[in-house]
XYZ file of C-alpha atoms in Angstrom:
133
model
C 24.830 -11.963 -11.139
C 21.174 -12.379 -12.073
C 19.709 -13.113 -15.475
C 18.418 -10.720 -18.067
C 16.338 -7.886 -16.603
C 14.082 -6.073 -19.082
C 14.305 -2.272 -18.920
C 11.125 -0.685 -20.259
C 10.627 2.967 -21.205
C 7.032 4.040 -20.649
C 5.179 6.999 -22.209
C 4.711 8.905 -18.943
C 3.074 6.173 -16.839
C 6.098 4.279 -15.504
C 5.104 4.639 -11.832
C 1.624 3.268 -12.521
C 2.952 0.405 -14.663
C 5.716 -0.614 -12.262
C 3.317 -0.469 -9.293
C 0.941 -2.711 -11.266
C 3.737 -5.223 -11.898
C 4.600 -5.163 -8.174
C 0.932 -5.923 -7.424
C 0.925 -8.797 -9.948
C 4.290 -10.393 -9.187
C 5.083 -9.218 -5.663
C 8.509 -8.000 -4.651
C 9.960 -4.641 -3.744
C 9.732 -1.539 -5.911
C 12.097 1.407 -5.809
C 11.302 4.578 -7.755
C 13.516 7.618 -8.320
C 11.989 10.703 -9.924
C 13.629 13.056 -12.430
C 14.122 15.783 -9.808
C 15.980 13.450 -7.434
C 18.109 12.158 -10.307
C 18.997 15.703 -11.414
C 17.268 15.311 -14.769
C 15.673 18.295 -16.468
C 14.515 16.596 -19.688
C 11.015 15.906 -18.391
C 8.596 16.617 -15.541
C 10.203 16.619 -12.077
C 7.843 13.865 -10.890
C 8.519 11.569 -13.876
C 10.273 8.287 -13.100
C 13.991 8.446 -13.919
C 14.553 4.890 -12.738
C 12.367 2.183 -11.252
C 13.426 -1.277 -10.167
C 11.176 -4.202 -9.241
C 13.074 -6.891 -7.338
C 11.436 -10.186 -6.499
C 10.155 -13.280 -8.293
C 10.066 -11.282 -11.544
C 12.631 -8.535 -12.004
C 11.873 -5.523 -14.169
C 13.286 -2.055 -14.487
C 11.849 0.959 -16.201
C 11.453 4.685 -16.484
C 9.401 7.350 -18.174
C 10.811 7.938 -21.645
C 12.809 11.149 -21.886
C 12.171 13.800 -24.501
C 14.545 12.114 -26.982
C 13.561 8.514 -26.121
C 10.969 6.269 -27.701
C 8.530 4.486 -25.410
C 8.561 0.694 -25.548
C 6.796 -0.965 -28.461
C 6.453 -4.733 -28.492
C 6.809 -6.235 -31.930
C 8.156 -9.656 -32.706
C 8.919 -10.504 -29.077
C 7.487 -11.475 -25.698
C 8.743 -11.302 -22.149
C 8.857 -15.004 -21.314
C 7.950 -16.480 -17.935
C 8.138 -20.125 -18.997
C 8.613 -22.352 -15.962
C 9.671 -19.494 -13.679
C 7.228 -20.464 -10.894
C 4.738 -23.212 -10.082
C 1.642 -23.736 -12.225
C -0.786 -21.987 -9.875
C 1.436 -18.889 -9.589
C 1.971 -18.681 -13.355
C -1.761 -19.105 -13.981
C -2.462 -16.308 -11.499
C 0.075 -14.047 -13.211
C -1.492 -14.787 -16.616
C -4.954 -13.915 -15.278
C -3.764 -10.711 -13.569
C -1.846 -9.521 -16.656
C -4.882 -10.130 -18.847
C -7.072 -7.790 -16.736
C -7.684 -4.727 -18.957
C -5.312 -6.340 -21.465
C -5.825 -8.761 -24.328
C -5.354 -12.530 -24.380
C -3.719 -13.418 -27.693
C -3.571 -17.142 -27.092
C -5.301 -18.646 -24.048
C -3.240 -20.457 -21.435
C -3.804 -24.057 -22.499
C -2.301 -27.521 -22.745
C -0.260 -27.997 -25.909
C 0.199 -31.182 -27.933
C 3.682 -31.631 -26.434
C 2.172 -31.732 -22.935
C 3.141 -28.336 -21.544
C 0.874 -25.359 -20.927
C 1.430 -21.884 -22.298
C -0.388 -18.803 -23.462
C 0.259 -15.226 -24.522
C -1.213 -11.987 -23.292
C -0.675 -8.304 -23.978
C -1.146 -6.393 -20.747
C -2.773 -2.976 -20.277
C 0.579 -1.264 -20.939
C 1.165 -2.984 -24.271
C 3.752 -5.448 -22.931
C 3.503 -8.931 -24.444
C 4.009 -11.930 -22.147
C 4.505 -15.637 -22.871
C 3.617 -17.624 -19.762
C 3.762 -21.368 -19.352
C 4.682 -24.401 -17.313
C 5.332 -28.115 -17.564
C 2.394 -30.419 -16.901
C 2.807 -31.608 -13.303
C 0.731 -34.814 -13.707
């Protein structure tokens, strides 16, 4: 059994968002559209289920007619220590493209590095690593 896997509902751009996360993190992406899933509560080509498997696991879909799209308030998706420093720095930089850095990736008084970014899809990330010196 793996750890917690966030499941995000997007406002009609799930395929684009999940493909972006595959490009950032790597891994394999599977997408199933509404038509294939037998859903009639949205466009046939909308994503009924998407799963990114790899170094970072995410799942998501296009929000249905009665669903709310994800809104990040009072939380982050945390990638603290989930890879080496160079990989985490690369992920931070890639997620910040067309997004907004809230708190730059930097060394903290306790010796570790971390920073926060809101990506182009409105998802908030906390990324950091232990100082390897």
